[in-house]
Short mmCIF file of C-alpha atoms and ligand atoms in Angstrom, two decimals:
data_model
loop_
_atom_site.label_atom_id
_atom_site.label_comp_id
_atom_site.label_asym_id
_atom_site.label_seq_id
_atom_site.Cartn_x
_atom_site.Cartn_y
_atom_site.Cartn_z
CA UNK A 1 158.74 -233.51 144.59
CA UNK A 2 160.72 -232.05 147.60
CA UNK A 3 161.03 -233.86 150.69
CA UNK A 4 159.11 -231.40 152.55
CA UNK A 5 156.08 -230.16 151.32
CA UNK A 6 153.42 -227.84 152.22
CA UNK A 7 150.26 -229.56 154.18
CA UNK A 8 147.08 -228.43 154.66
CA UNK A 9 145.51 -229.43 157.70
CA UNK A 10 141.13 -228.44 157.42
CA UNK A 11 139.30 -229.13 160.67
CA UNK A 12 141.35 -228.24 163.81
CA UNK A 13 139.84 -230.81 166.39
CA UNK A 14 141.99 -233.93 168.16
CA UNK A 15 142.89 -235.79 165.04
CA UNK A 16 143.31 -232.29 162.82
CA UNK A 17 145.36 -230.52 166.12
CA UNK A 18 147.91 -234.23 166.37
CA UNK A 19 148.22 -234.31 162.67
CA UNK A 20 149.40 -230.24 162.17
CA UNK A 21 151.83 -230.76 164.89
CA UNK A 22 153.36 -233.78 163.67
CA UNK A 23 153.67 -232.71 160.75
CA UNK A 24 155.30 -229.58 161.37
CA UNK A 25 157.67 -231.45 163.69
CA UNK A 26 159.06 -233.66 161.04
CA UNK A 27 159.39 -230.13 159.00
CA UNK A 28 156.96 -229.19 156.96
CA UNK A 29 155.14 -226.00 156.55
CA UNK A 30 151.50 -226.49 157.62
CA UNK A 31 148.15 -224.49 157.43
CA UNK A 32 145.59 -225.66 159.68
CA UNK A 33 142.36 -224.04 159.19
CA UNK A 34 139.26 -224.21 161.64
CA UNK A 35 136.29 -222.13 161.32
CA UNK A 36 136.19 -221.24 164.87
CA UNK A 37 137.85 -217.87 165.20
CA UNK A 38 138.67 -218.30 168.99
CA UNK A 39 140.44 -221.82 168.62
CA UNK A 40 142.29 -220.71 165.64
CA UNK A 41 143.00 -217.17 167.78
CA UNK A 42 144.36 -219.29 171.21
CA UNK A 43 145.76 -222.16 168.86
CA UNK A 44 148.26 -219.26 167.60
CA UNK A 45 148.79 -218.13 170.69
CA UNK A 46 149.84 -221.52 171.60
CA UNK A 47 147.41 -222.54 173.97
CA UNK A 48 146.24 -226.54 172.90
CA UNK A 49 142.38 -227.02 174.15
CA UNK A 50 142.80 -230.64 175.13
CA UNK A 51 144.94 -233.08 177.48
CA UNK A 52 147.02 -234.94 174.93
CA UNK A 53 150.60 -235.82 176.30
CA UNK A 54 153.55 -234.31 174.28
CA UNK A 55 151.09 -232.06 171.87
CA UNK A 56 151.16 -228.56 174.14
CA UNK A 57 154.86 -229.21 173.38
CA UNK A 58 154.76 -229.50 169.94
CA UNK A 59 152.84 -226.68 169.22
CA UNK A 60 155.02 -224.39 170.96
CA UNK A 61 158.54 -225.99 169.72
CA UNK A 62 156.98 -225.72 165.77
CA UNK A 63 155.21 -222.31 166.03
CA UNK A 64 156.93 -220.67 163.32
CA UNK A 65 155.71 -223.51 161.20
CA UNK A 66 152.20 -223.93 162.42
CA UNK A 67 150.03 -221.40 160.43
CA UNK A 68 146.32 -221.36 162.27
CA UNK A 69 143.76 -219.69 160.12
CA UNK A 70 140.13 -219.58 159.43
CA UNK A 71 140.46 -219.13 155.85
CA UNK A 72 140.30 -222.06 153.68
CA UNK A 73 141.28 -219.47 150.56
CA UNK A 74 145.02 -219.61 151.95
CA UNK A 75 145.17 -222.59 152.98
CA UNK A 76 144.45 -223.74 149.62
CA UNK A 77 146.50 -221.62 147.82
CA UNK A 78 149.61 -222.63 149.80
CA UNK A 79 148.91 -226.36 149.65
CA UNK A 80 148.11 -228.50 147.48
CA UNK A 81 147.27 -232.04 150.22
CA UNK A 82 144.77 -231.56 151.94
CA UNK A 83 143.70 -233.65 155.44
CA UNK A 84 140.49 -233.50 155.60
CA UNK A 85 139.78 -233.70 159.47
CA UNK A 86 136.25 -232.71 160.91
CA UNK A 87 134.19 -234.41 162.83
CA UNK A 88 131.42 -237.04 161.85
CA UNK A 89 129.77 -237.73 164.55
CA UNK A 90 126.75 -240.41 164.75
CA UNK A 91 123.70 -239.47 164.01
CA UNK A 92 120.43 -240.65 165.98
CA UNK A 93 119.80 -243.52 163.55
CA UNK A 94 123.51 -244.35 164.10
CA UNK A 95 124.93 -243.24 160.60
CA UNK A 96 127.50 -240.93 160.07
CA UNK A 97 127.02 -237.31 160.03
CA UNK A 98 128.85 -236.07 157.00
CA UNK A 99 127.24 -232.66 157.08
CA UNK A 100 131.12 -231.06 158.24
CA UNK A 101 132.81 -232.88 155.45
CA UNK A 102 130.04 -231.81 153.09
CA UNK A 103 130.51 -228.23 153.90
CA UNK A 104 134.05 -228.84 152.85
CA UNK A 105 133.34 -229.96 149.74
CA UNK A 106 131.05 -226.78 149.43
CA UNK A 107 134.09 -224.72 149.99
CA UNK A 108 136.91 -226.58 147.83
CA UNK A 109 136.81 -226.33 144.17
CA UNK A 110 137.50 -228.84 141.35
CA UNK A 111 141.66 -227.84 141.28
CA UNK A 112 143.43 -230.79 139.65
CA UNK A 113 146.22 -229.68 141.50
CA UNK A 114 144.84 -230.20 144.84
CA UNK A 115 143.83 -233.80 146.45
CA UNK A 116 141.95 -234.25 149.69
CA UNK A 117 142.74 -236.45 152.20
CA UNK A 118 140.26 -238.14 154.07
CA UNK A 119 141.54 -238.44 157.83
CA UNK A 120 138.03 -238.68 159.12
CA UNK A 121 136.18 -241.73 159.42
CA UNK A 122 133.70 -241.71 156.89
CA UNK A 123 131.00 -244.88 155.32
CA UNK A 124 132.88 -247.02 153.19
CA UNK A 125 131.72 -245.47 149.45
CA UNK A 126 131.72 -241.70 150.42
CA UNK A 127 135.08 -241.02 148.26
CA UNK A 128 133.25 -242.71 145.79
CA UNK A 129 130.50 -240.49 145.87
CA UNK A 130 132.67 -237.40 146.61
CA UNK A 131 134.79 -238.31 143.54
CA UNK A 132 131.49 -238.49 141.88
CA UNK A 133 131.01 -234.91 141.95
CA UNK A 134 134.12 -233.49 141.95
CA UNK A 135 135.94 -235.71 138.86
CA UNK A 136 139.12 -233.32 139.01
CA UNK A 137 140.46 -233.10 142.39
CA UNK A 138 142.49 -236.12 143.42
CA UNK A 139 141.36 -238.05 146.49
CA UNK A 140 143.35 -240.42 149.02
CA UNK A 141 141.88 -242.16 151.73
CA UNK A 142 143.90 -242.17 154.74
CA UNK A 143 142.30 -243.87 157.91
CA UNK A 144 143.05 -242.04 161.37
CA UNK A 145 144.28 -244.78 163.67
CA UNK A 146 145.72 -242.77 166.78
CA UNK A 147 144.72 -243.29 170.55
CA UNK A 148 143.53 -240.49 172.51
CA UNK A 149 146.09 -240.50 175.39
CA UNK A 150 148.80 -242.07 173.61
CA UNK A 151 147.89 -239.89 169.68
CA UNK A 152 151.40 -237.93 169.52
CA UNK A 153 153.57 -241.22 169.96
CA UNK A 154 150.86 -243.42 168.05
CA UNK A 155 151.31 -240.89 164.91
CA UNK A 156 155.59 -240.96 165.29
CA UNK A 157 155.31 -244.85 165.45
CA UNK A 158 152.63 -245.85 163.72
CA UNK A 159 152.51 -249.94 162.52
CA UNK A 160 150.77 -249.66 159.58
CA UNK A 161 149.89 -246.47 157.26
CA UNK A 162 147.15 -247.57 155.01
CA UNK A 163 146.64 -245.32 151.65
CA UNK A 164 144.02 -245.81 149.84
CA UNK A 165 143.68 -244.29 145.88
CA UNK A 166 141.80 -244.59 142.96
CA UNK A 167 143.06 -244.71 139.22
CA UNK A 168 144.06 -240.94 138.57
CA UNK A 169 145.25 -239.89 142.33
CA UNK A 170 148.10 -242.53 142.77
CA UNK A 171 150.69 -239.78 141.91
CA UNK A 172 148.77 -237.68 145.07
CA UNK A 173 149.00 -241.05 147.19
CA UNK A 174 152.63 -241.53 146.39
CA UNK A 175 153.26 -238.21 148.01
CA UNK A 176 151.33 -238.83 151.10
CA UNK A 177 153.05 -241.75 151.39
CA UNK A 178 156.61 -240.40 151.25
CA UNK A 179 155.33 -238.02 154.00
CA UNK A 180 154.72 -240.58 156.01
CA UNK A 181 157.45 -242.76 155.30
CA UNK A 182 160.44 -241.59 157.80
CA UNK A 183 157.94 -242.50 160.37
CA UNK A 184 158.74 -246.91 159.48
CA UNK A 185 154.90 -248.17 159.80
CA UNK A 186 154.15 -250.88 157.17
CA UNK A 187 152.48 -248.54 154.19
CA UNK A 188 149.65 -250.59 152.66
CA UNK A 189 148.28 -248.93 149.72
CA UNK A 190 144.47 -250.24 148.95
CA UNK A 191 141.59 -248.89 146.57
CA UNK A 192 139.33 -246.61 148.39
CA UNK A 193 136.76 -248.41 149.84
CA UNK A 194 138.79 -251.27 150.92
CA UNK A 195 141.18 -248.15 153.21
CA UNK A 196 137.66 -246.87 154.59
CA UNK A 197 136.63 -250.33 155.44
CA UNK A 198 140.06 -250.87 157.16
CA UNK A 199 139.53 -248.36 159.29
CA UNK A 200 135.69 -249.46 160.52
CA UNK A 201 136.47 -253.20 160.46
CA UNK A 202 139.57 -252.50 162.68
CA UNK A 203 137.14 -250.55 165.59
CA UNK A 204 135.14 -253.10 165.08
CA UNK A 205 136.96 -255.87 165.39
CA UNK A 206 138.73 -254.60 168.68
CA UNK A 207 135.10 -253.62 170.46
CA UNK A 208 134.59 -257.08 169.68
CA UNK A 209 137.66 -258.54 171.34
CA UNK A 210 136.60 -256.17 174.32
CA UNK A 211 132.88 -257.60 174.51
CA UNK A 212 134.54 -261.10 174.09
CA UNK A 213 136.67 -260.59 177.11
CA UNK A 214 133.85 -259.25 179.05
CA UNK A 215 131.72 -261.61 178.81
CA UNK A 216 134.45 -264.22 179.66
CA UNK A 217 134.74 -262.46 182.74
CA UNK A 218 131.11 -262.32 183.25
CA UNK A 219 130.83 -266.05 183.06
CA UNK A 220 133.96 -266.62 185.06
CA UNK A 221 132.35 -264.76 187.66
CA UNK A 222 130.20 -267.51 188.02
CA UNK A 223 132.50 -270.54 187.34
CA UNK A 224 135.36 -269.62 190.09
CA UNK A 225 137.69 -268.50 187.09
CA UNK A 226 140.44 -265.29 187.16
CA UNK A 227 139.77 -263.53 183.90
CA UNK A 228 143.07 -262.16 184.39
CA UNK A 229 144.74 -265.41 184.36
CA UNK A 230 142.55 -266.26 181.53
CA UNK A 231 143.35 -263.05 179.68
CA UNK A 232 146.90 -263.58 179.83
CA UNK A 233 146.72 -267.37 179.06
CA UNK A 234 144.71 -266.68 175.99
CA UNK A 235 146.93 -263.60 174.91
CA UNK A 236 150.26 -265.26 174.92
CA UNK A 237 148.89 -267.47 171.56
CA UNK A 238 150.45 -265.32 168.86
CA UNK A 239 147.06 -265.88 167.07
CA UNK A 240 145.01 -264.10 170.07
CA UNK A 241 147.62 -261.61 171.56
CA UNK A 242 147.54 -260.16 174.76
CA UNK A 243 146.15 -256.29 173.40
CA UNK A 244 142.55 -255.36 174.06
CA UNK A 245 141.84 -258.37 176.62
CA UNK A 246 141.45 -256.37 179.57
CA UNK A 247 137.60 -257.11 180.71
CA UNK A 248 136.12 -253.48 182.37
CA UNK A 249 132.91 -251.52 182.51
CA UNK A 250 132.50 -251.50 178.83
CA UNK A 251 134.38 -249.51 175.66
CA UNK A 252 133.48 -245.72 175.16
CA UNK A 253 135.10 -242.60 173.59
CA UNK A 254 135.07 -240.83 170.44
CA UNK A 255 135.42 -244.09 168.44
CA UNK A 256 134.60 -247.69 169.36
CA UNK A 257 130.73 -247.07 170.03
CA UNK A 258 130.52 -244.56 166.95
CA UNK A 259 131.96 -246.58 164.49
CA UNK A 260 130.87 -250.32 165.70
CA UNK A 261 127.47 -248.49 165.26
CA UNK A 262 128.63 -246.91 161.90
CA UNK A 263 129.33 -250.54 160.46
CA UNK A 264 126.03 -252.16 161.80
CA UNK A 265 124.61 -249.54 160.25
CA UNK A 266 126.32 -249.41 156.77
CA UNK A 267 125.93 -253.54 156.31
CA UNK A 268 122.26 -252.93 157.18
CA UNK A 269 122.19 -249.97 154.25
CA UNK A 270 122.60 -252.99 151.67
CA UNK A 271 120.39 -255.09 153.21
CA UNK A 272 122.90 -257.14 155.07
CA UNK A 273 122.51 -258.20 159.12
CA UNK A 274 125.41 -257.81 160.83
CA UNK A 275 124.26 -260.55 163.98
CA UNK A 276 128.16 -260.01 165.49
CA UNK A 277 128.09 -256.34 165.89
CA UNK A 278 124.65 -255.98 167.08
CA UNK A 279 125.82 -258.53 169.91
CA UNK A 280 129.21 -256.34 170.60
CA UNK A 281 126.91 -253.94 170.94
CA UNK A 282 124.24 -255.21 173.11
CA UNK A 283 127.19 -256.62 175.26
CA UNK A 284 129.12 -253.30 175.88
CA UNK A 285 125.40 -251.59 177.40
CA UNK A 286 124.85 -254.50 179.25
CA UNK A 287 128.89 -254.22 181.07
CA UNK A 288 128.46 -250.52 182.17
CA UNK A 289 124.85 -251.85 183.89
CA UNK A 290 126.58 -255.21 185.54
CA UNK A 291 128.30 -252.66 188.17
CA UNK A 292 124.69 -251.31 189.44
CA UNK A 293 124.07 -255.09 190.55
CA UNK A 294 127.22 -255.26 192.24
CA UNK A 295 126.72 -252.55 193.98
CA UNK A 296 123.01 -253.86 195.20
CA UNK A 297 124.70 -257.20 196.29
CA UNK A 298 126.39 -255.38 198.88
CA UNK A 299 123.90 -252.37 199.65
CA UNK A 300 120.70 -253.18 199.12
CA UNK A 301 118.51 -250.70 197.20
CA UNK A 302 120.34 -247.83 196.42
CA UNK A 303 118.17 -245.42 197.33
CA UNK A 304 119.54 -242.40 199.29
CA UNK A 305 122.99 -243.96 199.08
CA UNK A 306 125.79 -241.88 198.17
CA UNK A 307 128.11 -244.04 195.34
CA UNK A 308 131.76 -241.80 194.72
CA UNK A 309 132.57 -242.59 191.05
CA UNK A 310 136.24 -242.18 190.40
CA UNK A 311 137.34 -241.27 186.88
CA UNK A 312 134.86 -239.51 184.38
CA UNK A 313 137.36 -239.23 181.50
CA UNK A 314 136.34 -242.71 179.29
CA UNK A 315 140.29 -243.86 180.08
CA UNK A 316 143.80 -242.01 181.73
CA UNK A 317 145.58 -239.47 179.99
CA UNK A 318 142.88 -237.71 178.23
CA UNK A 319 140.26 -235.53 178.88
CA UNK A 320 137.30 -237.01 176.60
CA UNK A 321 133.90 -238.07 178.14
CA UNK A 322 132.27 -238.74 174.93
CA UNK A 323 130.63 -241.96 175.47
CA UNK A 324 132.19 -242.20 178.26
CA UNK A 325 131.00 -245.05 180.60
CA UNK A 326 130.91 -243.22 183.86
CA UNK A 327 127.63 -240.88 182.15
CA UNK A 328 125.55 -244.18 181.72
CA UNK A 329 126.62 -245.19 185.39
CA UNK A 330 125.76 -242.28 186.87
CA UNK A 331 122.33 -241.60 185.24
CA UNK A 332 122.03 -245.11 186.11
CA UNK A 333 122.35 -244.40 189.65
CA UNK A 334 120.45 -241.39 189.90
CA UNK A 335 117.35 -243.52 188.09
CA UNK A 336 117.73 -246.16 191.37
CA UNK A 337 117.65 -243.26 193.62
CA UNK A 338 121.58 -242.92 194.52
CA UNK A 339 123.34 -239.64 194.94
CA UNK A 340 126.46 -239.42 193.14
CA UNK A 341 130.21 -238.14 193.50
CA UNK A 342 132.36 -237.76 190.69
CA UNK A 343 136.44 -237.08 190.44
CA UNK A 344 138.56 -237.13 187.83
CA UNK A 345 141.96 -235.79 187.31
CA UNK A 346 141.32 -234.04 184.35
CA UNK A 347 137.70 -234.29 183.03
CA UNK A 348 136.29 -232.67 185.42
CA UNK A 349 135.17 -229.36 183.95
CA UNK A 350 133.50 -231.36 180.85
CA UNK A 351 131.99 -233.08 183.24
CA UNK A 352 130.18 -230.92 185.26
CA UNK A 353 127.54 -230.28 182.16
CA UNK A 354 126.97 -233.20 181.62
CA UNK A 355 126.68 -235.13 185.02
CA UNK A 356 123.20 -232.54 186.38
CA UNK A 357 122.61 -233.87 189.69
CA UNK A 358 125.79 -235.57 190.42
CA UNK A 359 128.43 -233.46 192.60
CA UNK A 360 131.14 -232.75 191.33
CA UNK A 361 134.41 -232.45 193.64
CA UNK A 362 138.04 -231.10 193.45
CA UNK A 363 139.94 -234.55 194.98
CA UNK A 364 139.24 -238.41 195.00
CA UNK A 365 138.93 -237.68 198.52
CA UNK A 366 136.98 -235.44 198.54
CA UNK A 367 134.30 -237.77 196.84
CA UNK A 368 135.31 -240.83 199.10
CA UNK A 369 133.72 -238.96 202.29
CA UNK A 370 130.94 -240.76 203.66
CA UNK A 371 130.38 -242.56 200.61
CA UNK A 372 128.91 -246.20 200.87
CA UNK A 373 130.65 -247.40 197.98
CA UNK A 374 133.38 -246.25 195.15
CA UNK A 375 133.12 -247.30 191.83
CA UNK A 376 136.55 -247.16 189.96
CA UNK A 377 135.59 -246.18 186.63
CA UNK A 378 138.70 -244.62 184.83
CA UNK A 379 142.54 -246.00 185.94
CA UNK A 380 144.49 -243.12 186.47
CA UNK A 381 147.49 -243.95 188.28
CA UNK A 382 147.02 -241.75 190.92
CA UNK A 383 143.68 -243.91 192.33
CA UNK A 384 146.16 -246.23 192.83
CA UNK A 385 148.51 -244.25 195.09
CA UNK A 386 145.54 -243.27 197.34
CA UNK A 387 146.06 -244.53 200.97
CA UNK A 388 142.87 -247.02 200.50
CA UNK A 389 144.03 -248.72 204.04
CA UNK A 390 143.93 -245.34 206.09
CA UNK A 391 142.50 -242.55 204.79
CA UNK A 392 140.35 -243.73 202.50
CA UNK A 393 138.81 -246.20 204.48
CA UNK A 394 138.30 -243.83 207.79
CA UNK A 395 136.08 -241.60 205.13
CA UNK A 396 133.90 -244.29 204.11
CA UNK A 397 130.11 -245.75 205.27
CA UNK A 398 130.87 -249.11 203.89
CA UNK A 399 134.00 -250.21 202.67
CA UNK A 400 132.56 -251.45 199.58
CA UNK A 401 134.61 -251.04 196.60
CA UNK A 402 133.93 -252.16 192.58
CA UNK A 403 136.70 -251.96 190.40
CA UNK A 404 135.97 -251.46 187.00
CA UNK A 405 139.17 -251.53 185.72
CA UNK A 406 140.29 -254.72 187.69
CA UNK A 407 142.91 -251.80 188.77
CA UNK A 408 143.54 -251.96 192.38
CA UNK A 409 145.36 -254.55 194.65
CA UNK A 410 142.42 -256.89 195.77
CA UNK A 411 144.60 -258.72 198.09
CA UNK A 412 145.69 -256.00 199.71
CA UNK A 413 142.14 -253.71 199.76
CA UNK A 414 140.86 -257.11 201.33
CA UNK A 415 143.32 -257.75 204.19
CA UNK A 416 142.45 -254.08 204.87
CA UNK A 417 139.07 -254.94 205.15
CA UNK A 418 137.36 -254.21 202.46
CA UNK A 419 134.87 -255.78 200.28
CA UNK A 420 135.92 -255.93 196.78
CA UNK A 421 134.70 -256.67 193.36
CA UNK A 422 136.33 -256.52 190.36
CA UNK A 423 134.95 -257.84 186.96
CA UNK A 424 135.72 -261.10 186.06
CA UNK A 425 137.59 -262.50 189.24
C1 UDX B 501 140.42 -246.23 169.39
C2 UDX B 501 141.38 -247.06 168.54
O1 UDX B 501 142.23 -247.81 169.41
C3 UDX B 501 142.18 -246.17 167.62
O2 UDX B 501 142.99 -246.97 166.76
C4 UDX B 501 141.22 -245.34 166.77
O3 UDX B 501 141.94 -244.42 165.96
C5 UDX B 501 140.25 -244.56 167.67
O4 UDX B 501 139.57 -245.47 168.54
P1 UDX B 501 140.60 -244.63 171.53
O5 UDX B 501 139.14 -244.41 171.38
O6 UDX B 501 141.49 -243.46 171.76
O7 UDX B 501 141.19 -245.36 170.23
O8 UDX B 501 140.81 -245.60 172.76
P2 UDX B 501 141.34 -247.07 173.08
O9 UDX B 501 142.60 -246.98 173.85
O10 UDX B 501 141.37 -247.94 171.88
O11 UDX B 501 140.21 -247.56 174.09
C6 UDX B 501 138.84 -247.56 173.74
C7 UDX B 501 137.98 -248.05 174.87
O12 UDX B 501 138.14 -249.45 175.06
C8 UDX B 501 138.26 -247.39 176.22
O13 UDX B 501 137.03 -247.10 176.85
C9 UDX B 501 139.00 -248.48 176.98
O14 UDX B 501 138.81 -248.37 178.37
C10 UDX B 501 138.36 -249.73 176.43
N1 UDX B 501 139.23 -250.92 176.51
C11 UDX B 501 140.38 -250.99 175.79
C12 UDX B 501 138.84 -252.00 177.29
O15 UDX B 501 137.78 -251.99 177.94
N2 UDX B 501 139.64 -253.11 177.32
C13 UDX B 501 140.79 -253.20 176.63
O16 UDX B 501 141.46 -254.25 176.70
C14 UDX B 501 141.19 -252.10 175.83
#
């Protein structure tokens, strides 16, 4: 086999979009086929539909090798690995919904020449099943671990690539490993089912660590303890490690809730309760409510209050609201009768359909005025390099600030006179 070789790339979203360019970037020819005719038409144009630093630039640098096209026909015929990357959302009863990767299937044939490769997260046994019914083409398994925010560099340096292949598709993973392989992650090649259930168990086992943290903090609250401190003390134990310790409002975006709920569900599908996830769970709801309580400590009932929410996006540097805590929060403070202010430096314009009732404003500012409280939801830098003493502080009612994100400089939001509460501290 060549060194480079043609990819194709089906299902143009995040994880499809970060995967084309990369891939192009390190040289090889790739056809990335969506079957929305005005993505495809502004993807070839160059213009990238989402806030992902570094991609904008990759898509324009690799052009000439970036093929965008609706039609899976020639995509097909001028590759022969194919990344399989559509969505699969949850559904209501919290499975996943395979209906986009089923109308891939519908469209691929049986070419023993051809393998798919399953980027999206699917239930551990569905290349079972898809191998199943289609016996011919090969089929690797190759978990998507990339951050939103962070995907570009995250896909350049990854730690580990895990490959996962059944009997007859080795040859197919072999390939998609040397693709990978000038990248210098750890490759760990698994059967199937144990690659999908790296994937899930890895969400799952960082929403955990989250939900632990968080409800250290929670109890700290109480006990006179700095989660911080005790964040940091814990993380420096080689075991532990200091990565996904930082106690906030609660986990969202595209993945953690989706697939903690995914693997709940799937352990319940064989008749198996899954006690830690349904508390990880439970815990992360409970954390986005916590802040409404705050912000009664220090106002009262909330009715008729105006609350400025800064940050929409579920963290910096992207522009995602799926599950994004700041929706919960501010339904939750319309239901006790607040009005509600919401910035964020990018999200914005998502945000506005979502968020009916809540204003929506063009600066932090902007929202601060008059408020009787901010709630820092999201920690993008720049709420940092507001002027909280001065300007921020001459806009407000109350002076009453949460911090989600255990973001700001207490000491110095307190000797300006505010009241502050983080989480945890
Ligand atoms: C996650 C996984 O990290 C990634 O490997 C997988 O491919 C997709 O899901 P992502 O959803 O982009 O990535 O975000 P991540 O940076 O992991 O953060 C998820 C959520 O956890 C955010 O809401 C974040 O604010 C929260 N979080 C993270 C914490 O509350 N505390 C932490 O210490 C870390």
């Amino acid at each position: 086999m060549p060194d480079k070789e043609p990819i194709g790339v089906i299902g143009v979203g995040w994880v499809g979009l970060v995967t084309a360019a990369c891939f192009a970037e390190l040289g090889h020819e790739v056809w990335a086929r969506d079957i929305i005719p005005e993505k495809v038409e502004s993807l070839s144009r160059g213009e990238v539909p989402i806030h992902e630093p570094g991609l904008a630039e990759l898509v324009t640098k690799n052009a000439e090798r970036l093929h965008f096209t609706t039609d899976m026909a020639a995509t097909v015929s001028n590759a022969q690995l194919l990344f399989c990357c559509v969505d699969t959302p949850p559904t209501y009863s919290g499975d996943a919904d395979l209906s986009r990767v089923e109308a891939v299937l519908a469209e691929l044939g049986d070419s023993k020449d051809h393998a798919l490769v399953m980027k999206s997260t699917v239930p551990v046994g569905t290349g079972r099943s898809i191998k199943r019914r289609k016996p011919d083409i090969g089929y690797v398994s190759a978990p998507e671990f990339l951050k939103e925010g962070s995907a570009v560099d995250d896909f350049m340096n990854p730690d580990r690539v895990v490959i996962g292949a059944n009997g007859g598709s080795e040859g197919f993973a072999d390939r998609v490993e040397r693709l990978y392989s000038p990248l210098g992650g750890v490759m760990v090649r698994t059967d199937v089912a144990s690659a999908e259930m790296v994937k899930l168990a890895s969400n799952a086992f960082l929403a955990t660590k989250i939900s632990f943290i968080n409800e250290i903090a929670n109890v700290s609250e109480d006990l006179g303890a700095d989660v911080r401190e005790v964040a940091r003390g814990m993380g420096l134990d080689d075991r532990i490690g200091p990565k996904f310790l930082q106690a906030g409002i609660g986990y969202g975006g595209s993945c953690f809730p989706k697939d903690v709920q995914a693997l709940k569900q799937l352990a319940g599908n064989t008749g198996y309760h899954f006690q830690l996830l349904t508390a990880v769970i439970e815990v992360n709801e409970l954390q986005k409510r916590r802040t409404i309580g705050k912000l009664q400590k220090h106002l009262g009932s909330l009715v008729g209050k105006e609350i400025a929410l800064l940050g929409v996006a579920f963290k910096p540097n992207t522009d995602d609201i799926r599950e994004a805590t700041s929706l919960v929060l501010a339904g939750r403070l319309q239901g006790e009768g607040a009005h509600v202010r919401v910035y964020d430096p990018v999200a914005t314009d998502r945000a506005a359909e979502l968020l009916g009732g809540a204003t929506v404003t063009a600066s932090a500012l902007e929202a601060i005025d008059g408020a009787d409280a901010v709630v820092l939801v999201t920690e993008w830098p720049e709420f940092r390099e507001l002027d909280w003493a001065g300007e921020v502080k001459g806009r407000l009612r109350n002076p009453v600030v949460v911090d989600g994100r255990n973001f700001l400089d207490r000491e110095a939001l307190r000797e300006a006179g505010f009241t502050y509460e983080g989480i945890g501290r």
